[in-house]
PDB file of C-alpha atoms in Angstrom:
ATOM      1  CA  MET A  10     -26.463  30.968  17.021  1.00 44.00           C
ATOM      2  CA  LYS A  11     -22.701  31.477  16.680  1.00 43.00           C
ATOM      3  CA  ASN A  12     -22.134  28.593  18.890  1.00 47.00           C
ATOM      4  CA  LYS A  13     -24.400  26.496  17.017  1.00 43.00           C
ATOM      5  CA  GLU A  14     -22.504  27.515  13.669  1.00 45.00           C
ATOM      6  CA  LYS A  15     -19.242  26.521  15.276  1.00 46.00           C
ATOM      7  CA  ARG A  16     -20.602  23.190  16.603  1.00 45.00           C
ATOM      8  CA  GLY A  17     -21.884  22.480  13.365  1.00 45.00           C
ATOM      9  CA  LYS A  18     -18.787  22.950  11.594  1.00 46.00           C
ATOM     10  CA  GLY A  19     -16.863  21.086  13.864  1.00 50.00           C
ATOM     11  CA  MET A  20     -19.258  17.956  13.361  1.00 44.00           C
ATOM     12  CA  PHE A  21     -18.766  18.331   9.700  1.00 45.00           C
ATOM     13  CA  VAL A  22     -14.797  18.045  10.029  1.00 50.00           C
ATOM     14  CA  PHE A  23     -15.388  15.104  12.634  1.00 48.00           C
ATOM     15  CA  ILE A  24     -17.860  13.418  10.180  1.00 45.00           C
ATOM     16  CA  CYS A  25     -15.737  13.649   7.411  1.00 50.00           C
ATOM     17  CA  ILE A  26     -12.804  12.051   9.263  1.00 52.00           C
ATOM     18  CA  ALA A  27     -15.040   9.504  10.839  1.00 51.00           C
ATOM     19  CA  VAL A  28     -16.302   8.285   7.729  1.00 51.00           C
ATOM     20  CA  PHE A  29     -12.950   8.022   5.942  1.00 54.00           C
ATOM     21  CA  ILE A  30     -11.487   5.893   8.858  1.00 53.00           C
ATOM     22  CA  ILE A  31     -14.556   3.774   8.969  1.00 49.00           C
ATOM     23  CA  SER A  32     -14.528   2.961   5.277  1.00 51.00           C
ATOM     24  CA  PHE A  33     -11.090   2.849   4.916  1.00 55.00           C
ATOM     25  CA  GLY A  34     -10.873   0.343   7.738  1.00 50.00           C
ATOM     26  CA  ILE A  35     -13.368  -1.887   6.568  1.00 47.00           C
ATOM     27  CA  GLY A  36     -12.646  -1.652   2.793  1.00 46.00           C
ATOM     28  CA  VAL A  37      -9.980  -3.917   2.728  1.00 48.00           C
ATOM     29  CA  VAL A  38      -9.188  -5.745  -0.917  1.00 47.00           C
ATOM     30  CA  SER A  39     -11.463  -8.776  -0.925  1.00 40.00           C
ATOM     31  CA  LYS A  40     -10.262 -12.126  -0.596  1.00 42.00           C
ATOM     32  CA  ILE A  41     -12.894 -13.246  -2.919  1.00 37.00           C
ATOM     33  CA  SER A  42     -15.420 -15.397  -0.747  1.00 39.00           C
ATOM     34  CA  MET A  43     -16.536 -17.668  -3.648  1.00 44.00           C
ATOM     35  CA  LYS A  44     -13.275 -18.326  -5.483  1.00 68.00           C
ATOM     36  CA  PRO A  45     -13.439 -19.020  -8.976  1.00 79.00           C
ATOM     37  CA  SER A  46     -11.498 -22.098 -10.349  1.00 79.00           C
ATOM     38  CA  TRP A  47      -8.519 -19.895 -11.780  1.00 82.00           C
ATOM     39  CA  ALA A  48      -8.043 -18.668  -8.062  1.00 83.00           C
ATOM     40  CA  LYS A  49      -6.932 -22.215  -6.987  1.00 83.00           C
ATOM     41  CA  LYS A  50      -3.478 -21.795  -7.833  1.00 84.00           C
ATOM     42  CA  TYR A  51      -3.115 -18.799  -5.776  1.00 87.00           C
ATOM     43  CA  SER A  52      -4.438 -20.780  -2.539  1.00 88.00           C
ATOM     44  CA  VAL A  53      -1.478 -22.963  -1.500  1.00 90.00           C
ATOM     45  CA  GLN A  54      -1.074 -24.886   2.086  1.00 93.00           C
ATOM     46  CA  LEU A  55       2.214 -24.429   3.555  1.00 95.00           C
ATOM     47  CA  THR A  56       3.843 -27.691   3.845  1.00 96.00           C
ATOM     48  CA  ASP A  57       7.385 -28.832   4.694  1.00 96.00           C
ATOM     49  CA  GLU A  58       7.828 -29.351   0.940  1.00 96.00           C
ATOM     50  CA  ILE A  59       7.127 -25.686   0.204  1.00 96.00           C
ATOM     51  CA  GLY A  60       8.850 -24.000   3.061  1.00 97.00           C
ATOM     52  CA  LYS A  61       8.469 -22.971   6.512  1.00 98.00           C
ATOM     53  CA  VAL A  62       7.347 -19.802   8.394  1.00 98.00           C
ATOM     54  CA  TYR A  63       9.046 -17.973  11.073  1.00 98.00           C
ATOM     55  CA  LYS A  64       6.331 -15.912  13.060  1.00 98.00           C
ATOM     56  CA  ASP A  65       6.388 -12.423  15.051  1.00 97.00           C
ATOM     57  CA  ILE A  66      10.271 -11.713  14.522  1.00 98.00           C
ATOM     58  CA  SER A  67      11.016  -8.197  16.099  1.00 98.00           C
ATOM     59  CA  TYR A  68      12.588  -5.547  13.941  1.00 96.00           C
ATOM     60  CA  GLY A  69      12.239  -2.640  16.668  1.00 92.00           C
ATOM     61  CA  ASP A  70      11.261  -1.541  20.144  1.00 90.00           C
ATOM     62  CA  GLU A  71       7.193  -1.429  19.802  1.00 88.00           C
ATOM     63  CA  GLU A  72       4.974  -4.340  20.414  1.00 91.00           C
ATOM     64  CA  SER A  73       3.768  -3.892  16.743  1.00 93.00           C
ATOM     65  CA  HIS A  74       7.168  -3.851  15.294  1.00 96.00           C
ATOM     66  CA  LYS A  75       7.037  -7.489  14.340  1.00 98.00           C
ATOM     67  CA  PHE A  76       7.012  -9.503  11.102  1.00 98.00           C
ATOM     68  CA  ASP A  77       6.622 -12.959   9.519  1.00 98.00           C
ATOM     69  CA  LEU A  78       9.131 -14.544   7.253  1.00 98.00           C
ATOM     70  CA  TYR A  79       8.272 -17.388   4.825  1.00 98.00           C
ATOM     71  CA  VAL A  80      11.448 -19.294   3.341  1.00 98.00           C
ATOM     72  CA  PRO A  81      11.163 -21.817   0.507  1.00 98.00           C
ATOM     73  CA  ALA A  82      12.381 -25.449   1.378  1.00 97.00           C
ATOM     74  CA  ASP A  83      14.894 -25.299  -1.464  1.00 94.00           C
ATOM     75  CA  THR A  84      18.177 -23.838   0.278  1.00 94.00           C
ATOM     76  CA  ASN A  85      20.632 -24.680  -2.507  1.00 92.00           C
ATOM     77  CA  LYS A  86      20.525 -21.466  -4.349  1.00 94.00           C
ATOM     78  CA  GLU A  87      23.250 -19.075  -4.015  1.00 92.00           C
ATOM     79  CA  GLY A  88      20.698 -16.010  -3.529  1.00 95.00           C
ATOM     80  CA  TYR A  89      17.164 -15.422  -3.335  1.00 97.00           C
ATOM     81  CA  GLY A  90      14.681 -12.623  -4.091  1.00 97.00           C
ATOM     82  CA  LEU A  91      12.347 -11.146  -1.255  1.00 98.00           C
ATOM     83  CA  VAL A  92       8.837 -10.014  -1.840  1.00 98.00           C
ATOM     84  CA  VAL A  93       7.122  -8.155   1.005  1.00 98.00           C
ATOM     85  CA  TYR A  94       3.428  -7.819   1.223  1.00 98.00           C
ATOM     86  CA  LEU A  95       2.051  -4.991   3.350  1.00 98.00           C
ATOM     87  CA  HIS A  96      -1.468  -5.507   4.922  1.00 97.00           C
ATOM     88  CA  ALA A  97      -4.658  -3.264   4.418  1.00 95.00           C
ATOM     89  CA  GLY A  98      -6.537  -1.807   7.127  1.00 93.00           C
ATOM     90  CA  GLY A  99      -7.017   1.864   6.747  1.00 92.00           C
ATOM     91  CA  PHE A 100      -3.904   2.663   8.636  1.00 94.00           C
ATOM     92  CA  THR A 101      -6.073   1.820  11.720  1.00 93.00           C
ATOM     93  CA  SER A 102      -6.405  -1.770  11.922  1.00 93.00           C
ATOM     94  CA  GLY A 103      -5.234  -5.084  10.074  1.00 95.00           C
ATOM     95  CA  ASP A 104      -2.361  -7.517  10.660  1.00 96.00           C
ATOM     96  CA  LYS A 105       0.283  -9.625   8.778  1.00 96.00           C
ATOM     97  CA  ALA A 106      -1.631 -12.855   9.629  1.00 96.00           C
ATOM     98  CA  GLY A 107      -4.307 -11.778   7.327  1.00 95.00           C
ATOM     99  CA  ASP A 108      -1.959 -12.231   4.245  1.00 96.00           C
ATOM    100  CA  ALA A 109      -0.828 -15.684   4.988  1.00 96.00           C
ATOM    101  CA  GLU A 110      -2.511 -17.114   1.698  1.00 95.00           C
ATOM    102  CA  ILE A 111      -0.560 -14.618  -0.585  1.00 95.00           C
ATOM    103  CA  LEU A 112       2.903 -14.988   1.327  1.00 97.00           C
ATOM    104  CA  THR A 113       2.478 -18.960   1.198  1.00 97.00           C
ATOM    105  CA  TRP A 114       1.858 -18.633  -2.652  1.00 96.00           C
ATOM    106  CA  LEU A 115       4.935 -16.218  -2.932  1.00 97.00           C
ATOM    107  CA  CYS A 116       6.950 -18.603  -0.882  1.00 97.00           C
ATOM    108  CA  SER A 117       5.686 -21.769  -3.030  1.00 97.00           C
ATOM    109  CA  LYS A 118       7.295 -19.696  -6.092  1.00 96.00           C
ATOM    110  CA  GLY A 119      10.762 -19.932  -4.863  1.00 96.00           C
ATOM    111  CA  TYR A 120      11.015 -16.465  -3.019  1.00 98.00           C
ATOM    112  CA  VAL A 121      11.300 -15.425   0.702  1.00 98.00           C
ATOM    113  CA  ALA A 122       8.454 -13.522   1.584  1.00 98.00           C
ATOM    114  CA  ALA A 123       7.658 -11.270   4.305  1.00 98.00           C
ATOM    115  CA  GLY A 124       4.431  -9.434   6.066  1.00 98.00           C
ATOM    116  CA  ILE A 125       5.376  -6.795   7.822  1.00 98.00           C
ATOM    117  CA  ASN A 126       3.198  -5.113  10.911  1.00 97.00           C
ATOM    118  CA  TYR A 127       3.401  -1.160  11.577  1.00 97.00           C
ATOM    119  CA  THR A 128       1.927   0.881  14.335  1.00 96.00           C
ATOM    120  CA  LEU A 129      -1.735   1.259  13.740  1.00 95.00           C
ATOM    121  CA  ARG A 130      -3.240   4.757  14.440  1.00 93.00           C
ATOM    122  CA  THR A 131      -5.369   5.167  17.372  1.00 89.00           C
ATOM    123  CA  ASP A 132      -7.012   7.987  19.468  1.00 83.00           C
ATOM    124  CA  GLU A 133      -4.117   7.415  21.938  1.00 85.00           C
ATOM    125  CA  ASN A 134      -1.212   7.812  19.604  1.00 90.00           C
ATOM    126  CA  ASP A 135      -0.589  10.112  16.686  1.00 88.00           C
ATOM    127  CA  MET A 136       0.739   7.491  14.077  1.00 95.00           C
ATOM    128  CA  SER A 137       0.510   8.797  10.819  1.00 96.00           C
ATOM    129  CA  VAL A 138       0.940   7.485   6.918  1.00 97.00           C
ATOM    130  CA  TYR A 139       4.030   9.080   7.111  1.00 98.00           C
ATOM    131  CA  SER A 140       5.558   7.666  10.494  1.00 97.00           C
ATOM    132  CA  GLN A 141       4.195   4.148   9.421  1.00 98.00           C
ATOM    133  CA  SER A 142       6.068   4.455   6.265  1.00 98.00           C
ATOM    134  CA  ILE A 143       9.351   5.051   8.293  1.00 98.00           C
ATOM    135  CA  GLU A 144       8.826   2.074  10.082  1.00 97.00           C
ATOM    136  CA  ILE A 145       8.625   0.072   6.979  1.00 98.00           C
ATOM    137  CA  LYS A 146      11.747   1.528   5.880  1.00 98.00           C
ATOM    138  CA  GLU A 147      13.401   0.979   9.235  1.00 97.00           C
ATOM    139  CA  ALA A 148      12.119  -2.613   9.087  1.00 98.00           C
ATOM    140  CA  MET A 149      13.721  -3.729   5.881  1.00 98.00           C
ATOM    141  CA  PRO A 150      17.263  -4.208   6.877  1.00 98.00           C
ATOM    142  CA  LYS A 151      16.316  -6.196   9.742  1.00 98.00           C
ATOM    143  CA  VAL A 152      14.127  -8.524   7.373  1.00 98.00           C
ATOM    144  CA  VAL A 153      17.024  -8.895   4.941  1.00 98.00           C
ATOM    145  CA  GLU A 154      19.506  -9.459   7.977  1.00 98.00           C
ATOM    146  CA  GLU A 155      16.854 -12.266   9.509  1.00 98.00           C
ATOM    147  CA  ALA A 156      16.740 -14.068   6.001  1.00 98.00           C
ATOM    148  CA  GLU A 157      20.742 -14.113   5.641  1.00 97.00           C
ATOM    149  CA  ASN A 158      20.729 -15.575   9.332  1.00 97.00           C
ATOM    150  CA  LEU A 159      18.508 -18.380   8.298  1.00 97.00           C
ATOM    151  CA  GLY A 160      20.834 -18.990   5.174  1.00 97.00           C
ATOM    152  CA  TYR A 161      19.113 -17.407   2.271  1.00 97.00           C
ATOM    153  CA  HIS A 162      21.024 -14.806   1.005  1.00 97.00           C
ATOM    154  CA  ILE A 163      18.703 -11.818  -0.359  1.00 97.00           C
ATOM    155  CA  GLU A 164      19.980 -10.263  -3.619  1.00 97.00           C
ATOM    156  CA  GLU A 165      16.986  -8.254  -4.458  1.00 97.00           C
ATOM    157  CA  MET A 166      13.634  -7.630  -3.646  1.00 98.00           C
ATOM    158  CA  ALA A 167       9.848  -6.506  -4.521  1.00 98.00           C
ATOM    159  CA  ILE A 168       7.270  -4.725  -2.339  1.00 98.00           C
ATOM    160  CA  SER A 169       3.594  -5.032  -2.716  1.00 98.00           C
ATOM    161  CA  GLY A 170       0.216  -4.425  -0.667  1.00 97.00           C
ATOM    162  CA  GLY A 171      -3.235  -3.497  -0.701  1.00 96.00           C
ATOM    163  CA  SER A 172      -5.262  -0.577   0.399  1.00 96.00           C
ATOM    164  CA  ALA A 173      -3.343   1.282   3.235  1.00 96.00           C
ATOM    165  CA  GLY A 174      -0.554  -1.402   2.447  1.00 97.00           C
ATOM    166  CA  GLY A 175      -0.628  -0.425  -1.226  1.00 97.00           C
ATOM    167  CA  THR A 176       0.152   3.146  -0.288  1.00 98.00           C
ATOM    168  CA  LEU A 177       2.989   2.178   2.094  1.00 98.00           C
ATOM    169  CA  ALA A 178       4.333  -0.063  -0.484  1.00 98.00           C
ATOM    170  CA  MET A 179       4.314   2.702  -3.042  1.00 98.00           C
ATOM    171  CA  LEU A 180       6.025   4.990  -0.543  1.00 98.00           C
ATOM    172  CA  TYR A 181       8.891   2.600  -0.249  1.00 98.00           C
ATOM    173  CA  ALA A 182       9.007   1.841  -3.833  1.00 98.00           C
ATOM    174  CA  TYR A 183       9.008   5.338  -5.265  1.00 98.00           C
ATOM    175  CA  ARG A 184      10.369   7.175  -2.272  1.00 98.00           C
ATOM    176  CA  ASP A 185      12.869   5.233  -0.317  1.00 98.00           C
ATOM    177  CA  ALA A 186      14.092   2.489  -2.882  1.00 97.00           C
ATOM    178  CA  ALA A 187      17.609   4.197  -2.860  1.00 97.00           C
ATOM    179  CA  ASP A 188      17.949   3.437   0.805  1.00 97.00           C
ATOM    180  CA  SER A 189      16.905  -0.217   0.600  1.00 98.00           C
ATOM    181  CA  PRO A 190      19.405  -2.685   1.474  1.00 98.00           C
ATOM    182  CA  VAL A 191      19.013  -4.714  -1.454  1.00 98.00           C
ATOM    183  CA  PRO A 192      17.933  -3.343  -5.124  1.00 97.00           C
ATOM    184  CA  VAL A 193      14.069  -2.882  -5.487  1.00 98.00           C
ATOM    185  CA  LYS A 194      13.007  -4.336  -8.773  1.00 98.00           C
ATOM    186  CA  MET A 195       9.372  -4.179  -9.098  1.00 98.00           C
ATOM    187  CA  ILE A 196       6.182  -3.249  -7.072  1.00 98.00           C
ATOM    188  CA  PHE A 197       2.792  -4.541  -7.458  1.00 98.00           C
ATOM    189  CA  GLN A 198      -0.331  -3.298  -5.317  1.00 98.00           C
ATOM    190  CA  ALA A 199      -4.083  -2.653  -5.597  1.00 97.00           C
ATOM    191  CA  VAL A 200      -6.341   0.409  -4.312  1.00 97.00           C
ATOM    192  CA  GLY A 201      -3.932   2.355  -2.414  1.00 97.00           C
ATOM    193  CA  PRO A 202      -4.143   6.107  -2.293  1.00 97.00           C
ATOM    194  CA  SER A 203      -1.226   7.787  -4.066  1.00 98.00           C
ATOM    195  CA  SER A 204      -2.224  11.455  -3.757  1.00 98.00           C
ATOM    196  CA  PHE A 205      -4.233  13.785  -1.338  1.00 98.00           C
ATOM    197  CA  TYR A 206      -5.780  16.609  -3.134  1.00 98.00           C
ATOM    198  CA  ARG A 207      -9.075  17.751  -1.758  1.00 96.00           C
ATOM    199  CA  ASN A 208     -11.133  18.309  -4.939  1.00 96.00           C
ATOM    200  CA  ASP A 209     -10.207  14.361  -5.874  1.00 97.00           C
ATOM    201  CA  TRP A 210     -11.502  13.171  -2.340  1.00 96.00           C
ATOM    202  CA  SER A 211     -15.121  14.249  -3.236  1.00 94.00           C
ATOM    203  CA  ILE A 212     -16.765  11.264  -1.881  1.00 93.00           C
ATOM    204  CA  TYR A 213     -16.102  12.726   1.491  1.00 93.00           C
ATOM    205  CA  GLY A 214     -17.200  15.911   0.762  1.00 93.00           C
ATOM    206  CA  LEU A 215     -13.794  17.370   0.708  1.00 95.00           C
ATOM    207  CA  ASP A 216     -14.075  19.403  -2.568  1.00 95.00           C
ATOM    208  CA  GLN A 217     -16.609  21.732  -1.658  1.00 95.00           C
ATOM    209  CA  ASP A 218     -15.846  25.408  -1.757  1.00 92.00           C
ATOM    210  CA  THR A 219     -16.519  26.144   1.723  1.00 94.00           C
ATOM    211  CA  ASP A 220     -14.559  26.771   5.255  1.00 94.00           C
ATOM    212  CA  GLU A 221     -16.106  23.642   6.600  1.00 94.00           C
ATOM    213  CA  SER A 222     -14.835  21.607   3.590  1.00 95.00           C
ATOM    214  CA  LYS A 223     -11.321  23.066   3.823  1.00 96.00           C
ATOM    215  CA  LYS A 224     -11.064  22.450   7.646  1.00 95.00           C
ATOM    216  CA  ALA A 225     -11.978  18.843   6.921  1.00 95.00           C
ATOM    217  CA  ALA A 226      -9.399  18.343   4.287  1.00 96.00           C
ATOM    218  CA  ALA A 227      -7.044  19.946   6.357  1.00 96.00           C
ATOM    219  CA  LYS A 228      -7.711  17.896   9.397  1.00 95.00           C
ATOM    220  CA  LEU A 229      -7.775  14.675   7.357  1.00 95.00           C
ATOM    221  CA  PHE A 230      -4.649  15.017   5.457  1.00 97.00           C
ATOM    222  CA  GLY A 231      -2.899  16.634   8.423  1.00 96.00           C
ATOM    223  CA  VAL A 232      -3.640  13.468  10.522  1.00 94.00           C
ATOM    224  CA  MET A 233      -2.050  11.267   7.398  1.00 96.00           C
ATOM    225  CA  LEU A 234       0.772  13.515   7.067  1.00 97.00           C
ATOM    226  CA  GLY A 235       1.347  13.683  10.832  1.00 96.00           C
ATOM    227  CA  THR A 236       1.782  17.764  10.610  1.00 96.00           C
ATOM    228  CA  GLU A 237      -1.044  20.235  11.004  1.00 96.00           C
ATOM    229  CA  ILE A 238      -2.072  21.759   7.654  1.00 97.00           C
ATOM    230  CA  ASP A 239      -3.275  25.430   7.391  1.00 97.00           C
ATOM    231  CA  ILE A 240      -6.525  25.685   5.318  1.00 96.00           C
ATOM    232  CA  ASN A 241      -4.761  28.700   3.473  1.00 96.00           C
ATOM    233  CA  VAL A 242      -2.235  26.208   2.016  1.00 97.00           C
ATOM    234  CA  LEU A 243      -4.876  24.056   0.586  1.00 97.00           C
ATOM    235  CA  ASP A 244      -4.794  24.091  -3.468  1.00 95.00           C
ATOM    236  CA  THR A 245      -1.406  25.939  -3.668  1.00 97.00           C
ATOM    237  CA  PRO A 246       2.131  25.024  -4.979  1.00 96.00           C
ATOM    238  CA  GLU A 247       3.058  25.286  -1.224  1.00 97.00           C
ATOM    239  CA  TYR A 248       0.877  22.229  -0.505  1.00 98.00           C
ATOM    240  CA  ASP A 249       2.445  20.014  -2.965  1.00 97.00           C
ATOM    241  CA  ASN A 250       5.640  20.569  -1.180  1.00 97.00           C
ATOM    242  CA  LEU A 251       3.989  19.951   2.107  1.00 98.00           C
ATOM    243  CA  ILE A 252       2.247  16.738   1.082  1.00 98.00           C
ATOM    244  CA  LYS A 253       4.921  15.110  -1.025  1.00 98.00           C
ATOM    245  CA  PRO A 254       6.035  12.902   2.018  1.00 98.00           C
ATOM    246  CA  ILE A 255       2.954  10.756   1.643  1.00 98.00           C
ATOM    247  CA  SER A 256       2.097  11.321  -2.073  1.00 98.00           C
ATOM    248  CA  ALA A 257       3.572   8.482  -3.764  1.00 98.00           C
ATOM    249  CA  PHE A 258       2.949   9.829  -7.359  1.00 98.00           C
ATOM    250  CA  MET A 259       4.832  12.833  -6.563  1.00 98.00           C
ATOM    251  CA  TRP A 260       8.279  10.565  -6.422  1.00 98.00           C
ATOM    252  CA  ILE A 261       7.844   8.747  -9.624  1.00 98.00           C
ATOM    253  CA  ASP A 262      10.786   9.703 -12.033  1.00 98.00           C
ATOM    254  CA  ASP A 263      12.654   8.177 -14.821  1.00 98.00           C
ATOM    255  CA  ASN A 264      14.367   5.639 -12.731  1.00 97.00           C
ATOM    256  CA  THR A 265      11.165   4.362 -11.306  1.00 98.00           C
ATOM    257  CA  ILE A 266      10.882   0.285 -11.004  1.00 98.00           C
ATOM    258  CA  PRO A 267       8.068  -1.519 -12.819  1.00 98.00           C
ATOM    259  CA  SER A 268       4.852  -1.360 -11.338  1.00 98.00           C
ATOM    260  CA  VAL A 269       1.553  -3.391 -11.552  1.00 98.00           C
ATOM    261  CA  ILE A 270      -1.303  -1.721 -10.335  1.00 98.00           C
ATOM    262  CA  ALA A 271      -5.211  -2.293  -9.756  1.00 98.00           C
ATOM    263  CA  TYR A 272      -8.158  -0.149  -9.049  1.00 98.00           C
ATOM    264  CA  GLY A 273     -11.851  -0.235  -9.099  1.00 97.00           C
ATOM    265  CA  ALA A 274     -13.825   2.493 -10.889  1.00 97.00           C
ATOM    266  CA  HIS A 275     -16.371   2.623  -8.269  1.00 96.00           C
ATOM    267  CA  ASP A 276     -14.134   2.739  -5.462  1.00 95.00           C
ATOM    268  CA  ARG A 277     -15.833   4.616  -2.312  1.00 90.00           C
ATOM    269  CA  VAL A 278     -12.980   4.331  -0.075  1.00 93.00           C
ATOM    270  CA  CYS A 279      -9.675   5.265  -2.052  1.00 94.00           C
ATOM    271  CA  PRO A 280     -11.396   7.998  -4.129  1.00 95.00           C
ATOM    272  CA  PHE A 281     -11.155   6.843  -7.904  1.00 96.00           C
ATOM    273  CA  PRO A 282     -10.104  10.477  -9.195  1.00 96.00           C
ATOM    274  CA  THR A 283      -6.836   9.877  -7.337  1.00 97.00           C
ATOM    275  CA  VAL A 284      -5.841   7.248  -9.800  1.00 98.00           C
ATOM    276  CA  ALA A 285      -5.240   9.493 -12.670  1.00 98.00           C
ATOM    277  CA  HIS A 286      -2.287  11.220 -10.700  1.00 98.00           C
ATOM    278  CA  LEU A 287      -0.519   8.111 -10.428  1.00 98.00           C
ATOM    279  CA  VAL A 288      -0.933   6.429 -13.882  1.00 98.00           C
ATOM    280  CA  ASN A 289       0.000   9.739 -15.670  1.00 98.00           C
ATOM    281  CA  ALA A 290       3.205   9.931 -13.697  1.00 98.00           C
ATOM    282  CA  LEU A 291       3.914   6.381 -14.740  1.00 98.00           C
ATOM    283  CA  LYS A 292       3.240   7.094 -18.351  1.00 98.00           C
ATOM    284  CA  GLU A 293       4.944  10.540 -18.333  1.00 98.00           C
ATOM    285  CA  HIS A 294       8.189   8.857 -17.099  1.00 98.00           C
ATOM    286  CA  ASN A 295       8.130   5.988 -19.305  1.00 98.00           C
ATOM    287  CA  VAL A 296       7.743   3.523 -16.772  1.00 98.00           C
ATOM    288  CA  ASP A 297       7.217  -0.362 -17.361  1.00 98.00           C
ATOM    289  CA  TYR A 298       3.585  -0.434 -15.871  1.00 98.00           C
ATOM    290  CA  ARG A 299       0.543  -2.403 -16.043  1.00 98.00           C
ATOM    291  CA  TYR A 300      -2.573  -0.685 -14.899  1.00 98.00           C
ATOM    292  CA  PHE A 301      -5.932  -2.732 -14.523  1.00 98.00           C
ATOM    293  CA  GLU A 302      -9.212  -0.471 -14.272  1.00 98.00           C
ATOM    294  CA  LEU A 303     -12.156  -2.666 -13.053  1.00 98.00           C
ATOM    295  CA  PRO A 304     -14.931  -0.839 -14.175  1.00 98.00           C
ATOM    296  CA  HIS A 305     -17.796  -2.496 -12.234  1.00 97.00           C
ATOM    297  CA  SER A 306     -15.790  -2.819  -8.699  1.00 96.00           C
ATOM    298  CA  GLY A 307     -15.453  -0.996  -5.693  1.00 95.00           C
ATOM    299  CA  HIS A 308     -12.606  -1.019  -3.247  1.00 95.00           C
ATOM    300  CA  GLY A 309     -12.866  -4.846  -2.899  1.00 93.00           C
ATOM    301  CA  LEU A 310     -12.055  -5.351  -6.738  1.00 94.00           C
ATOM    302  CA  GLN A 311     -15.235  -7.996  -6.361  1.00 90.00           C
ATOM    303  CA  ASN A 312     -17.071  -7.411  -9.546  1.00 94.00           C
ATOM    304  CA  ASP A 313     -14.770  -8.080 -12.297  1.00 95.00           C
ATOM    305  CA  ASP A 314     -13.478 -11.509 -12.167  1.00 93.00           C
ATOM    306  CA  LYS A 315     -11.675 -11.735 -15.230  1.00 95.00           C
ATOM    307  CA  LEU A 316      -9.827  -8.647 -14.985  1.00 96.00           C
ATOM    308  CA  TYR A 317      -8.696  -9.323 -11.455  1.00 95.00           C
ATOM    309  CA  GLU A 318      -7.389 -12.534 -12.711  1.00 95.00           C
ATOM    310  CA  GLN A 319      -5.238 -10.603 -15.543  1.00 96.00           C
ATOM    311  CA  TYR A 320      -4.060  -8.555 -12.810  1.00 97.00           C
ATOM    312  CA  LEU A 321      -2.819 -11.543 -10.821  1.00 96.00           C
ATOM    313  CA  ASN A 322      -1.403 -12.972 -14.055  1.00 96.00           C
ATOM    314  CA  ALA A 323       0.581  -9.867 -14.716  1.00 97.00           C
ATOM    315  CA  VAL A 324       1.844  -9.839 -11.136  1.00 97.00           C
ATOM    316  CA  GLU A 325       3.132 -13.119 -11.589  1.00 96.00           C
ATOM    317  CA  GLU A 326       4.713 -12.215 -15.285  1.00 97.00           C
ATOM    318  CA  TYR A 327       6.620  -9.321 -13.943  1.00 97.00           C
ATOM    319  CA  LEU A 328       7.809 -10.947 -10.685  1.00 97.00           C
ATOM    320  CA  ASN A 329       9.275 -14.019 -13.310  1.00 95.00           C
ATOM    321  CA  LYS A 330      10.398 -11.140 -15.419  1.00 96.00           C
ATOM    322  CA  TYR A 331      12.407  -8.779 -12.853  1.00 97.00           C
ATOM    323  CA  MET A 332      12.411 -11.410  -9.848  1.00 91.00           C
ATOM    324  CA  SER A 333      13.411 -14.629 -11.608  1.00 77.00           C
ATOM    325  CA  THR A 334      13.814 -17.520  -9.213  1.00 72.00           C
ATOM    326  CA  GLU A 335      15.720 -19.617 -12.019  1.00 68.00           C
ATOM    327  CA  LYS A 336      19.289 -18.507 -10.696  1.00 55.00           C
TER     328      LYS A 336
END
């Protein structure tokens, strides 16, 4: 009987983690398959008049350590802004190639744009959200250096992403900006988890007051952190210190950069209750931010067309305000 109970508990932990990985892996921010008329301005074909892309530039020793660099055709400016976009995929899948459309659009606006790959977690490695965030941090000087080598002097940058990429973008913007090779001026991201409290992750059953639920939470968040978590530490002040390296909202302070964020109220991948910590932190520290809550949408932000348009318009507004290309 005890063996059956033990197997049952182990299966609960396995199912919680498997559901998260599967859901997050397929829950990429929607590219809007049937695009409304307003979306046409964000769909740009890369031509010689717009710019050029240099693909698969190495920033490290691993096969995954590659980035694509989109450079504008106008080479006469003294300085340029860099915008980095990090791909979605639940930390286990995805590729920079999937973001060619937004990177091309950014290039068409006069920015140097970069899509960066990072090592994806598999059953064969121990990659975590934390280790992936360190890869992004280590990639940034190489991205700036390569742009300089191509004749584009980078004076400032913005960082962005969707879903898992949104989380990694926030960690760079809020945690690592002080170490950036150029000043980080703003961030925009959608549906990236910024906090890891088990009570907020109820959609995965992690909020239940049982040993099985606590073990599942400790296992899942431990995988994301890259460090084993004792279940007795959960729900304590000590846990805050332990999980801080991957909890973007905890790094927000009075010096945090302007932020544009969007989330779906019916998100079944990035738990919607986690958004409150992020918004409250931005508000508490008087950060210049815009928050778009899409009341009828899930992780794909697919059911609130007008609000999604407003989010993208705000992205462009903040880029113009903090990363103006008119120099």
